[in-house]
Coordinates of C-alpha atoms in Angstrom, one line a residue:
Chain A
X1 CA 111.1 116.8 149.2
X2 CA 107.8 117.3 147.3
X3 CA 109.2 116.5 143.8
X4 CA 110.9 113.3 144.9
X5 CA 107.8 112.4 147.0
X6 CA 105.5 112.7 143.9
X7 CA 107.9 110.7 141.7
X8 CA 108.1 108.0 144.4
X9 CA 104.3 107.9 144.8
X10 CA 103.8 107.7 141.0
X11 CA 106.4 105.0 140.6
X12 CA 104.9 102.9 143.4
X13 CA 101.4 103.3 141.9
X14 CA 102.7 102.2 138.5
X15 CA 104.5 99.3 140.0
X16 CA 101.4 98.3 142.0
X17 CA 99.1 98.7 139.0
X18 CA 101.4 96.6 136.7
X19 CA 101.3 93.7 139.2
X20 CA 97.8 94.0 140.6
X21 CA 95.9 94.9 137.4
X22 CA 96.7 91.7 135.5
X23 CA 95.7 89.6 138.6
X24 CA 92.5 91.5 138.9
X25 CA 91.9 91.1 135.2
X26 CA 92.3 87.4 135.4
X27 CA 89.5 87.3 138.0
X28 CA 87.2 89.3 135.8
X29 CA 87.9 87.4 132.7
X30 CA 85.1 84.9 133.2
X31 CA 81.9 84.6 131.2
X32 CA 82.6 86.5 128.0
X33 CA 79.3 87.8 126.6
X34 CA 80.0 88.7 123.0
X35 CA 82.4 87.8 120.3
X36 CA 84.7 90.7 121.4
X37 CA 85.0 89.5 124.9
X38 CA 85.3 85.9 123.7
X39 CA 88.3 87.0 121.6
X40 CA 89.8 88.8 124.6
X41 CA 89.3 85.8 126.9
X42 CA 90.6 83.2 124.4
X43 CA 94.3 82.5 124.1
X44 CA 95.9 84.2 121.1
X45 CA 95.6 82.2 117.9
X46 CA 98.4 81.3 115.6
X47 CA 99.1 83.9 112.9
X48 CA 96.6 84.0 110.2
X49 CA 95.9 86.0 107.0
X50 CA 95.5 89.7 107.6
X51 CA 91.9 90.7 108.0
X52 CA 89.6 91.8 105.2
X53 CA 87.1 89.7 103.5
X54 CA 88.3 91.4 100.3
X55 CA 91.6 89.6 100.6
X56 CA 90.0 86.3 101.6
X57 CA 87.7 86.6 98.6
X58 CA 90.6 87.5 96.3
X59 CA 92.6 84.5 97.6
X60 CA 89.6 82.2 97.1
X61 CA 89.3 83.3 93.5
X62 CA 93.0 82.6 92.7
X63 CA 94.0 79.3 91.2
X64 CA 95.9 76.9 93.5
X65 CA 99.1 75.4 92.3
X66 CA 102.9 75.8 92.3
X67 CA 103.2 77.9 89.1
X68 CA 103.6 81.7 89.1
X69 CA 100.2 83.4 89.3
X70 CA 98.9 80.6 91.5
X71 CA 98.5 80.2 95.3
X72 CA 100.9 77.6 96.6
X73 CA 99.1 76.2 99.7
X74 CA 102.0 73.9 100.5
X75 CA 104.2 76.9 101.3
X76 CA 104.1 78.9 104.6
X77 CA 102.1 82.2 104.8
X78 CA 104.0 85.2 103.5
X79 CA 103.1 88.8 102.9
X80 CA 99.6 89.6 104.3
X81 CA 99.4 85.9 105.4
X82 CA 99.0 84.7 101.8
X83 CA 100.4 81.2 101.4
X84 CA 103.4 81.2 99.2
X85 CA 103.7 85.0 99.1
X86 CA 107.1 86.5 99.5
X87 CA 108.6 86.1 103.0
X88 CA 109.9 89.5 103.9
X89 CA 113.0 89.1 106.1
X90 CA 112.6 91.5 109.0
X91 CA 116.3 92.3 109.0
X92 CA 116.2 93.1 105.3
X93 CA 113.1 95.3 105.9
X94 CA 114.8 97.1 108.8
X95 CA 118.0 97.7 106.8
X96 CA 116.1 99.0 103.8
X97 CA 114.0 101.3 106.0
X98 CA 117.3 102.6 107.6
X99 CA 118.4 103.6 104.1
X100 CA 115.0 105.2 103.5
X101 CA 115.3 107.2 106.7
X102 CA 118.8 108.2 105.9
X103 CA 117.7 109.6 102.5
X104 CA 114.7 111.3 104.1
X105 CA 116.9 113.2 106.6
X106 CA 119.8 114.0 104.3
X107 CA 118.1 114.9 101.0
X108 CA 114.7 116.0 102.4
X109 CA 112.8 114.1 99.7
X110 CA 112.8 110.8 97.9
X111 CA 112.1 108.9 101.2
X112 CA 108.5 107.9 100.1
X113 CA 109.8 107.0 96.7
X114 CA 112.5 104.7 98.1
X115 CA 110.0 103.2 100.5
X116 CA 107.9 102.3 97.4
X117 CA 110.9 100.9 95.6
X118 CA 111.5 98.7 98.7
X119 CA 108.0 97.3 98.6
X120 CA 107.9 96.8 94.9
X121 CA 111.4 95.6 94.0
X122 CA 113.5 94.8 97.0
X123 CA 110.8 92.8 98.9
X124 CA 109.6 91.3 95.6
X125 CA 105.9 92.3 96.1
X126 CA 105.7 93.9 92.7
X127 CA 106.7 90.7 90.8
X128 CA 104.4 88.6 93.1
X129 CA 101.4 90.9 92.5
X130 CA 102.2 91.1 88.8
X131 CA 102.1 87.3 88.5
X132 CA 98.4 87.4 89.2
X133 CA 97.6 89.9 86.5
X134 CA 95.8 87.4 84.3
X135 CA 95.1 84.5 86.7
X136 CA 93.7 86.4 89.7
X137 CA 93.2 90.2 88.9
X138 CA 91.5 90.8 92.2
X139 CA 94.5 89.6 94.2
X140 CA 96.8 91.6 91.9
X141 CA 94.8 94.8 92.7
X142 CA 94.3 94.1 96.4
X143 CA 98.1 93.7 96.9
X144 CA 98.6 96.9 94.9
X145 CA 96.2 98.7 97.2
X146 CA 97.9 97.3 100.2
X147 CA 101.3 98.8 99.1
X148 CA 99.7 102.2 98.5
X149 CA 97.9 102.2 101.9
X150 CA 101.1 101.1 103.7
X151 CA 103.0 104.1 102.3
X152 CA 100.2 106.5 103.2
X153 CA 99.7 105.4 106.7
X154 CA 103.2 106.6 107.8
X155 CA 102.7 110.0 106.1
X156 CA 99.2 110.4 107.5
X157 CA 100.2 109.9 111.1
X158 CA 103.0 112.4 110.8
X159 CA 100.7 115.0 109.3
X160 CA 98.1 114.4 112.1
X161 CA 100.4 115.2 114.9
X162 CA 102.0 118.1 113.0
X163 CA 98.6 119.7 112.4
X164 CA 97.6 119.4 116.0
X165 CA 100.9 121.1 117.1
X166 CA 100.8 123.8 114.4
X167 CA 97.1 124.5 115.3
X168 CA 98.0 125.0 118.9
X169 CA 100.8 127.3 117.9
X170 CA 98.5 129.3 115.7
X171 CA 100.5 128.5 112.6
X172 CA 97.6 127.6 110.4
X173 CA 95.9 130.0 108.0
X174 CA 92.6 128.4 108.5
X175 CA 90.7 129.8 105.5
X176 CA 93.5 128.9 103.2
X177 CA 94.0 125.5 104.9
X178 CA 90.3 124.8 104.6
X179 CA 90.4 125.8 100.9
X180 CA 93.3 123.5 100.3
X181 CA 91.7 120.9 102.6
X182 CA 88.4 120.9 100.7
X183 CA 90.3 120.5 97.4
X184 CA 92.4 117.7 99.1
X185 CA 89.4 116.0 100.4
X186 CA 87.8 115.7 96.9
X187 CA 91.1 114.9 95.3
X188 CA 92.0 112.1 97.7
X189 CA 88.5 110.7 98.0
X190 CA 88.0 110.8 94.2
X191 CA 91.3 109.3 93.5
X192 CA 91.0 106.5 96.1
X193 CA 87.4 105.7 95.2
X194 CA 88.0 105.6 91.5
X195 CA 91.2 103.6 91.8
X196 CA 90.7 101.2 94.8
X197 CA 90.5 97.7 93.6
X198 CA 90.8 98.9 90.0
X199 CA 94.4 99.7 89.5
X200 CA 96.5 96.8 88.2
X201 CA 100.0 96.6 89.5
X202 CA 101.5 97.3 86.1
X203 CA 99.6 100.6 85.8
X204 CA 100.6 101.6 89.3
X205 CA 104.2 100.8 88.6
X206 CA 104.2 102.7 85.4
X207 CA 102.7 105.9 86.9
X208 CA 104.9 105.6 89.9
X209 CA 107.9 105.5 87.6
X210 CA 106.7 108.5 85.7
X211 CA 106.4 110.4 89.0
X212 CA 110.0 109.4 90.0
X213 CA 111.2 110.5 86.6
X214 CA 109.6 113.9 87.0
X215 CA 111.2 114.2 90.5
X216 CA 114.5 113.3 88.9
X217 CA 114.1 116.1 86.3
X218 CA 113.3 118.6 89.0
X219 CA 116.4 117.6 91.0
X220 CA 118.5 117.9 87.8
X221 CA 117.2 121.4 87.2
X222 CA 117.9 122.3 90.8
X223 CA 121.6 121.3 90.4
X224 CA 121.8 123.0 87.0
X225 CA 123.5 126.4 86.6
X226 CA 120.2 128.2 86.2
X227 CA 118.7 126.4 89.3
X228 CA 121.8 127.2 91.3
X229 CA 121.9 130.8 90.1
X230 CA 118.4 131.5 91.5
X231 CA 119.4 129.9 94.8
X232 CA 122.6 131.9 95.0
X233 CA 120.8 135.1 94.2
X234 CA 118.2 134.5 97.0
X235 CA 121.0 133.7 99.4
X236 CA 122.9 136.8 98.5
X237 CA 119.8 139.0 98.9
X238 CA 119.1 137.4 102.2
X239 CA 122.7 137.9 103.4
X240 CA 122.7 141.6 102.2
X241 CA 119.5 142.2 104.2
X242 CA 120.9 140.5 107.3
X243 CA 124.0 142.7 107.0
X244 CA 121.9 145.8 106.6
X245 CA 119.8 144.9 109.7
X246 CA 123.0 144.4 111.7
X247 CA 124.4 147.7 110.5
X248 CA 121.0 149.4 111.2
X249 CA 121.1 150.6 107.6
X250 CA 117.7 149.5 106.5
X251 CA 116.5 153.0 106.8
X252 CA 112.9 154.2 106.2
X253 CA 110.6 155.2 108.9
X254 CA 108.3 152.9 110.8
X255 CA 106.5 150.6 108.3
X256 CA 102.8 150.6 108.3
X257 CA 101.5 147.8 110.4
X258 CA 98.6 145.4 109.9
X259 CA 96.7 143.9 107.0
X260 CA 94.8 146.1 104.6
X261 CA 92.5 144.3 102.1
X262 CA 92.7 146.2 98.8
X263 CA 90.1 144.1 97.0
X264 CA 88.5 140.7 96.7
X265 CA 87.2 139.3 93.5
X266 CA 86.5 135.7 92.4
X267 CA 89.9 135.5 90.7
X268 CA 92.0 137.8 92.9
X269 CA 92.5 138.6 96.5
X270 CA 94.7 141.6 97.0
X271 CA 96.0 142.9 100.3
X272 CA 98.9 144.7 101.9
X273 CA 100.8 143.4 104.9
X274 CA 103.0 145.9 106.6
X275 CA 102.7 148.0 103.5
X276 CA 103.9 145.2 101.2
X277 CA 101.4 144.2 98.5
X278 CA 100.4 140.6 98.1
X279 CA 97.9 139.0 95.9
X280 CA 96.7 135.5 95.0
X281 CA 94.0 133.7 93.1
X282 CA 91.6 132.1 95.6
X283 CA 90.5 129.4 93.2
X284 CA 94.1 128.1 92.9
X285 CA 94.4 126.6 96.4
X286 CA 91.3 124.5 95.8
X287 CA 92.4 123.4 92.4
X288 CA 95.9 122.8 93.6
X289 CA 94.5 120.8 96.6
X290 CA 92.5 118.6 94.2
X291 CA 95.3 117.9 91.8
X292 CA 98.1 117.3 94.4
X293 CA 96.0 115.2 96.7
X294 CA 94.6 113.1 93.8
X295 CA 98.2 112.4 92.7
X296 CA 99.5 111.7 96.2
X297 CA 96.6 109.4 97.0
X298 CA 97.0 107.5 93.7
X299 CA 100.8 107.0 94.2
X300 CA 100.7 106.5 97.9
X301 CA 103.0 109.5 98.7
X302 CA 102.5 112.4 101.1
X303 CA 102.2 115.4 98.8
X304 CA 103.6 117.8 101.4
X305 CA 106.7 118.4 99.4
X306 CA 104.5 119.5 96.5
X307 CA 102.1 121.6 98.6
X308 CA 104.7 123.8 100.4
X309 CA 106.3 125.1 97.2
X310 CA 102.8 125.4 95.7
X311 CA 101.6 127.5 98.6
X312 CA 104.6 129.7 98.7
X313 CA 104.6 130.3 95.0
X314 CA 100.9 131.2 94.7
X315 CA 100.5 133.1 98.0
X316 CA 104.1 133.9 99.0
X317 CA 103.0 132.7 102.4
X318 CA 105.8 132.9 105.0
X319 CA 107.5 129.7 106.2
X320 CA 105.9 130.1 109.6
X321 CA 102.4 129.6 108.1
X322 CA 103.1 127.5 104.9
X323 CA 104.3 124.5 106.9
X324 CA 101.3 124.3 109.2
X325 CA 98.8 125.0 106.4
X326 CA 100.2 122.3 104.2
X327 CA 100.3 119.9 107.1
X328 CA 96.5 120.4 107.5
X329 CA 95.9 119.8 103.8
X330 CA 98.2 116.7 103.8
X331 CA 96.3 115.4 106.9
X332 CA 92.9 115.8 105.3
X333 CA 94.1 114.2 102.1
X334 CA 95.8 111.2 103.9
X335 CA 93.0 110.5 106.3
X336 CA 90.5 110.6 103.4
X337 CA 92.6 108.3 101.3
X338 CA 93.4 105.8 104.0
X339 CA 89.8 105.6 105.2
X340 CA 88.6 105.2 101.7
X341 CA 91.0 102.4 101.0
X342 CA 90.4 100.7 104.4
X343 CA 86.7 100.9 104.3
X344 CA 87.0 99.1 100.9
X345 CA 88.7 96.3 102.8
X346 CA 92.3 97.0 101.8
X347 CA 94.6 94.8 104.0
X348 CA 97.7 96.2 105.7
X349 CA 100.7 94.3 107.0
X350 CA 101.2 96.1 110.3
X351 CA 104.2 94.1 111.3
X352 CA 106.0 95.3 108.1
X353 CA 105.0 98.9 108.8
X354 CA 106.2 98.7 112.4
X355 CA 109.6 97.3 111.3
X356 CA 109.9 100.0 108.7
X357 CA 109.1 102.7 111.1
X358 CA 111.9 101.6 113.5
X359 CA 114.3 101.5 110.5
X360 CA 113.2 105.0 109.2
X361 CA 113.7 106.4 112.7
X362 CA 117.2 104.9 113.0
X363 CA 118.2 106.2 109.5
X364 CA 116.8 109.7 110.3
X365 CA 118.9 109.8 113.5
X366 CA 122.1 108.6 111.8
X367 CA 121.5 110.8 108.7
X368 CA 122.4 114.3 110.0
X369 CA 125.7 112.9 111.5
X370 CA 126.8 111.4 108.3
X371 CA 125.6 114.1 105.8
X372 CA 128.4 116.5 106.8
X373 CA 130.8 114.2 105.0
X374 CA 128.9 114.5 101.7
X375 CA 128.0 117.7 100.0
X376 CA 124.4 118.5 99.2
X377 CA 125.2 118.7 95.5
X378 CA 126.9 115.2 95.5
X379 CA 123.9 113.7 97.3
X380 CA 121.5 115.2 94.9
X381 CA 123.5 114.0 91.9
X382 CA 123.4 110.4 93.4
X383 CA 119.7 110.6 93.7
X384 CA 119.3 112.0 90.2
X385 CA 121.0 108.9 88.8
X386 CA 118.8 106.7 91.0
X387 CA 115.7 108.6 90.1
X388 CA 116.4 108.2 86.4
X389 CA 117.2 104.6 86.7
X390 CA 114.2 103.7 88.8
X391 CA 111.9 106.0 86.9
X392 CA 112.8 104.7 83.4
X393 CA 112.8 101.1 84.6
X394 CA 109.4 101.3 86.2
X395 CA 107.8 103.2 83.3
X396 CA 109.2 100.6 80.9
X397 CA 108.2 97.6 83.1
X398 CA 104.8 99.0 84.0
X399 CA 103.6 100.2 80.6
X400 CA 105.7 98.0 78.2
X401 CA 106.8 95.0 80.3
X402 CA 110.4 95.6 79.3
X403 CA 113.3 95.9 81.8
X404 CA 116.1 98.5 81.4
X405 CA 118.8 95.9 81.9
X406 CA 117.2 93.7 79.1
X407 CA 117.0 96.7 76.9
X408 CA 120.6 97.7 77.4
X409 CA 122.3 94.3 77.5
X410 CA 119.8 92.1 75.7
Chain B
X1 CA 108.0 88.5 109.8
X2 CA 107.1 85.1 111.4
X3 CA 109.6 85.7 114.2
X4 CA 108.1 89.1 115.0
X5 CA 104.6 87.5 115.1
X6 CA 105.9 84.9 117.5
X7 CA 107.3 87.7 119.7
X8 CA 103.8 89.3 119.8
X9 CA 102.3 85.9 120.8
X10 CA 104.9 85.7 123.7
X11 CA 103.9 89.3 124.7
X12 CA 100.2 88.4 124.5
X13 CA 99.6 87.9 128.3
X14 CA 101.1 91.3 129.0
X15 CA 98.9 93.0 126.4
X16 CA 95.6 91.3 126.9
X17 CA 95.1 92.0 130.6
X18 CA 93.6 95.5 130.0
X19 CA 90.8 93.8 128.0
X20 CA 89.8 91.7 131.0
X21 CA 89.6 94.5 133.5
X22 CA 85.9 95.0 133.2
X23 CA 83.1 92.4 132.9
X24 CA 81.1 94.4 130.3
X25 CA 82.2 93.3 126.9
X26 CA 82.2 96.8 125.4
X27 CA 83.7 98.3 128.6
X28 CA 86.5 95.7 128.7
X29 CA 87.2 96.2 125.0
X30 CA 87.4 100.0 125.2
X31 CA 89.4 99.9 128.5
X32 CA 91.8 97.4 126.9
X33 CA 92.3 99.6 123.9
X34 CA 93.0 102.6 126.2
X35 CA 95.6 100.6 128.2
X36 CA 97.3 99.4 125.0
X37 CA 97.3 103.0 123.7
X38 CA 98.9 104.2 126.9
X39 CA 101.6 101.5 126.7
X40 CA 102.3 102.6 123.1
X41 CA 102.5 106.3 124.0
X42 CA 104.8 105.7 126.9
X43 CA 107.2 103.4 125.0
X44 CA 107.2 105.8 122.0
X45 CA 107.8 108.8 124.3
X46 CA 110.8 107.2 126.0
X47 CA 112.5 106.3 122.7
X48 CA 111.7 109.6 121.2
X49 CA 113.3 111.5 124.2
X50 CA 116.4 109.3 124.0
X51 CA 116.8 110.1 120.2
X52 CA 116.3 113.8 120.8
X53 CA 119.0 113.8 123.5
X54 CA 121.3 111.8 121.3
X55 CA 120.8 114.3 118.4
X56 CA 120.3 117.5 120.3
X57 CA 123.3 119.3 118.8
X58 CA 122.3 118.6 115.2
X59 CA 118.6 119.3 115.8
X60 CA 119.6 122.5 117.7
X61 CA 121.7 123.7 114.7
X62 CA 118.8 123.1 112.3
X63 CA 116.3 124.8 114.5
X64 CA 118.4 127.9 115.3
X65 CA 119.0 128.4 111.6
X66 CA 115.3 128.1 110.8
X67 CA 114.3 130.5 113.6
X68 CA 117.0 133.0 112.7
X69 CA 115.9 133.1 109.0
X70 CA 112.3 133.3 109.9
X71 CA 112.8 136.2 112.3
X72 CA 114.9 137.9 109.6
X73 CA 112.0 137.6 107.2
X74 CA 109.7 139.3 109.8
X75 CA 112.3 142.1 110.0
X76 CA 112.1 142.4 106.2
X77 CA 108.4 142.8 106.3
X78 CA 108.7 145.3 109.1
X79 CA 110.8 147.4 106.7
X80 CA 108.3 146.9 103.9
X81 CA 111.1 145.3 101.8
X82 CA 109.3 142.8 99.7
X83 CA 112.4 141.6 97.7
X84 CA 114.4 141.0 100.9
X85 CA 111.3 139.3 102.4
X86 CA 111.0 136.9 99.4
X87 CA 114.8 136.1 99.5
X88 CA 114.9 135.5 103.2
X89 CA 111.7 133.6 103.2
X90 CA 113.2 131.3 100.6
X91 CA 116.2 130.7 102.9
X92 CA 113.8 130.1 105.8
X93 CA 111.9 127.5 103.8
X94 CA 115.1 125.6 103.1
X95 CA 116.1 125.7 106.8
X96 CA 112.6 124.6 107.7
X97 CA 112.9 121.6 105.3
X98 CA 116.0 120.4 107.0
X99 CA 114.6 120.8 110.5
X100 CA 111.2 119.2 109.5
X101 CA 112.8 116.1 108.1
X102 CA 115.1 115.7 111.1
X103 CA 112.0 116.0 113.4
X104 CA 110.0 113.6 111.3
X105 CA 112.6 110.9 112.2
X106 CA 112.3 111.7 115.9
X107 CA 108.5 111.7 115.6
X108 CA 108.6 108.3 114.0
X109 CA 110.4 107.0 117.1
X110 CA 107.4 108.2 119.1
X111 CA 104.8 106.2 117.2
X112 CA 106.7 103.0 116.3
X113 CA 104.8 100.9 118.8
X114 CA 101.5 101.7 117.1
X115 CA 101.8 99.4 114.1
X116 CA 103.0 96.6 116.3
X117 CA 99.9 97.1 118.5
X118 CA 97.8 97.0 115.4
X119 CA 99.5 93.8 114.3
X120 CA 98.8 92.3 117.8
X121 CA 95.2 93.5 117.6
X122 CA 94.9 91.9 114.2
X123 CA 95.9 88.5 115.7
X124 CA 93.4 89.0 118.5
X125 CA 90.5 90.8 117.0
X126 CA 91.1 90.7 113.2
X127 CA 87.9 89.9 111.4
X128 CA 85.7 90.4 114.4
X129 CA 82.8 92.6 113.3
X130 CA 81.7 95.1 115.9
X131 CA 78.1 96.2 115.6
X132 CA 77.4 99.7 116.6
X133 CA 74.1 100.6 118.4
X134 CA 73.5 103.1 115.6
X135 CA 74.4 103.5 112.0
X136 CA 76.9 106.2 110.9
X137 CA 76.8 107.8 107.5
X138 CA 79.3 106.3 105.1
X139 CA 80.3 103.8 107.8
X140 CA 77.2 101.8 108.6
X141 CA 76.8 100.0 111.8
X142 CA 79.5 97.3 111.4
X143 CA 83.1 98.3 112.1
X144 CA 86.4 96.7 112.9
X145 CA 88.8 97.4 115.8
X146 CA 90.8 100.2 114.1
X147 CA 87.6 102.3 114.2
X148 CA 88.0 102.5 118.0
X149 CA 91.7 102.0 118.4
X150 CA 93.0 104.9 116.4
X151 CA 90.8 107.7 117.9
X152 CA 91.5 106.2 121.4
X153 CA 95.2 106.3 120.7
X154 CA 95.1 109.9 119.6
X155 CA 93.0 110.9 122.7
X156 CA 95.4 109.1 125.1
X157 CA 98.4 110.7 123.4
X158 CA 96.9 114.2 123.8
X159 CA 95.9 113.5 127.4
X160 CA 99.3 112.0 128.2
X161 CA 101.1 115.1 126.7
X162 CA 99.0 117.5 128.8
X163 CA 99.0 115.5 132.0
X164 CA 102.7 114.7 132.1
X165 CA 103.7 118.3 131.7
X166 CA 102.3 119.0 135.1
X167 CA 104.9 116.7 136.7
X168 CA 108.2 118.3 137.6
X169 CA 110.2 115.2 136.7
X170 CA 108.7 115.2 133.2
X171 CA 109.6 118.8 132.7
X172 CA 113.1 117.9 133.6
X173 CA 113.0 115.2 131.0
X174 CA 111.8 117.7 128.5
X175 CA 114.7 120.1 129.2
X176 CA 117.1 117.1 129.1
X177 CA 116.1 116.3 125.6
X178 CA 115.6 119.9 124.5
X179 CA 117.5 121.3 121.5
X180 CA 118.4 124.7 120.2
X181 CA 118.7 128.1 122.0
X182 CA 115.8 129.8 123.6
X183 CA 115.0 132.2 120.8
X184 CA 111.5 131.8 119.5
X185 CA 110.0 132.4 116.1
X186 CA 108.4 135.9 116.1
X187 CA 104.7 135.4 115.3
X188 CA 103.5 137.3 112.3
X189 CA 100.7 138.5 114.5
X190 CA 103.3 140.8 116.2
X191 CA 103.3 142.7 112.9
X192 CA 99.7 143.7 113.6
X193 CA 100.7 145.4 116.8
X194 CA 101.9 149.0 116.9
X195 CA 105.3 149.1 115.2
X196 CA 108.5 149.3 117.3
X197 CA 110.8 150.2 114.4
X198 CA 114.3 148.7 114.1
X199 CA 113.9 146.7 117.3
X200 CA 115.4 143.3 116.7
X201 CA 113.5 140.2 117.7
X202 CA 114.2 139.6 121.4
X203 CA 115.0 136.1 122.6
X204 CA 112.1 134.8 124.6
X205 CA 111.9 132.2 127.2
X206 CA 111.1 128.8 125.7
X207 CA 107.4 128.1 126.5
X208 CA 106.5 124.7 127.9
X209 CA 104.1 124.4 125.0
X210 CA 106.9 124.6 122.5
X211 CA 108.8 122.0 124.4
X212 CA 105.9 119.7 124.5
X213 CA 105.2 120.3 120.8
X214 CA 108.7 119.3 119.9
X215 CA 108.5 116.3 122.1
X216 CA 105.3 115.2 120.3
X217 CA 106.3 116.1 116.8

């Protein structure tokens, strides 16, 4: 009786509140005293350019006309509410985001890169921003910053909730997380401060392409015989140990328990954990945090996929702790970078981000069901081809203003 | 995107009422943000649970693989076998990657209403400068609505997660959308306790905390 009673009471309260509260609110809506309450009391306005005096100033400085590199005031508002800017079709945005989510859940990487390709190439924002390179450099850089901030917002929120959860579960190595975090803070802040409003779209595209190319090279090495051999060896060793545990053949007496610190110097921390010796350089997490976060903040990607292997290779940290510790560092990096960009007035198209989030979620749910029909190796090879094409094309377009297709076919 | 903006304008009366609950401008504004956050959290939570239920077999497979590899790596440490530990830990990382990315999708479904709320707030309060009674370092005394909305959203989300768990019906929803078996990851802290050599990791009852964590991930 009690459970159903509580559910009934709660449902009644919610139903009552949803009917009564708006009526009550109508009665209390009189006499707004400030601009905030005036905004709340007034009817919603027609859509307008996204906020940010930086954007408005940049638009004001741009020449008006119908040519490329000019603001066409006769056309309806497009991306960020800029008249004449590309109109992003929500269905197209949703479909592209489903593709991004599918990649994210099947390959485990490349999602952020594909999201960037969507913004730059598929939605035509890159070409639009580039058109203002000489006529309105401020608008060119503001749109570029907006693309970077949009990518980071999604990663940052994910890292935030992960960090809270990992923290509650005690999966954070706080000193290491803080060391990485301090590095991340400086890296992200420095990168965002130095680059906000200063990076032209071409430079961003060139470096983004360079990063994609590097990722493609890494994926290629992973699928090469030497990359596979390392993986197979680890798998065999893991299976052998599992079999030994099952057969109770691991032998040896009880292992020593606990952590014993053997020595701490500026360049080396050495300790034993259950009798197994570990060591790492304490400066490396800080330096790694700075470098990875600066790179992630500049490109508008998460950096988590770089931090986890970095952490495991320098500290041999167990999975249980590496994930949480890197999530904290990603969080610090993302929050710093987003806040730095936003306090500098970078506009964000929330509607586009919302649509993309729904698409990414749908793609991530469909992904695991479809990936069983495609081998990991085949998927990786598809993405290597994509990474090389996108990487080379963006590097050439960004740094040399040449397209791969033009280069190949004239 | 124009169509979506028009949908937000249609929803406007349903979203603005929270801001008119109190006469005080600041009180009304903050209450409105809290009500809007709650709407976002509830909508996101419902869609996230539906997705988890729909994908529970796949998520369960990924999770069980991750937990099993992790627990095996703890076993390797218990036996002071560094080579086995490194090999198994590598496998555990791979399994974790798969599980993490699958969960990121489900997590996205729990926060999708947030950017739409931001878009609506932008239509309503975009460009309105809010003057703080004091100046904050690096911020100053003039801020925009995200300064209040994002912390309020996070606070409401945490409060919602904690409060809802105390209701039996919500615990039933959690078990309805739960994935994987009840085996938990053996905490490394266990290795600091006196050794119980050769004893394999025992399955433990799933903690409500773990369930909530996965629901909010």
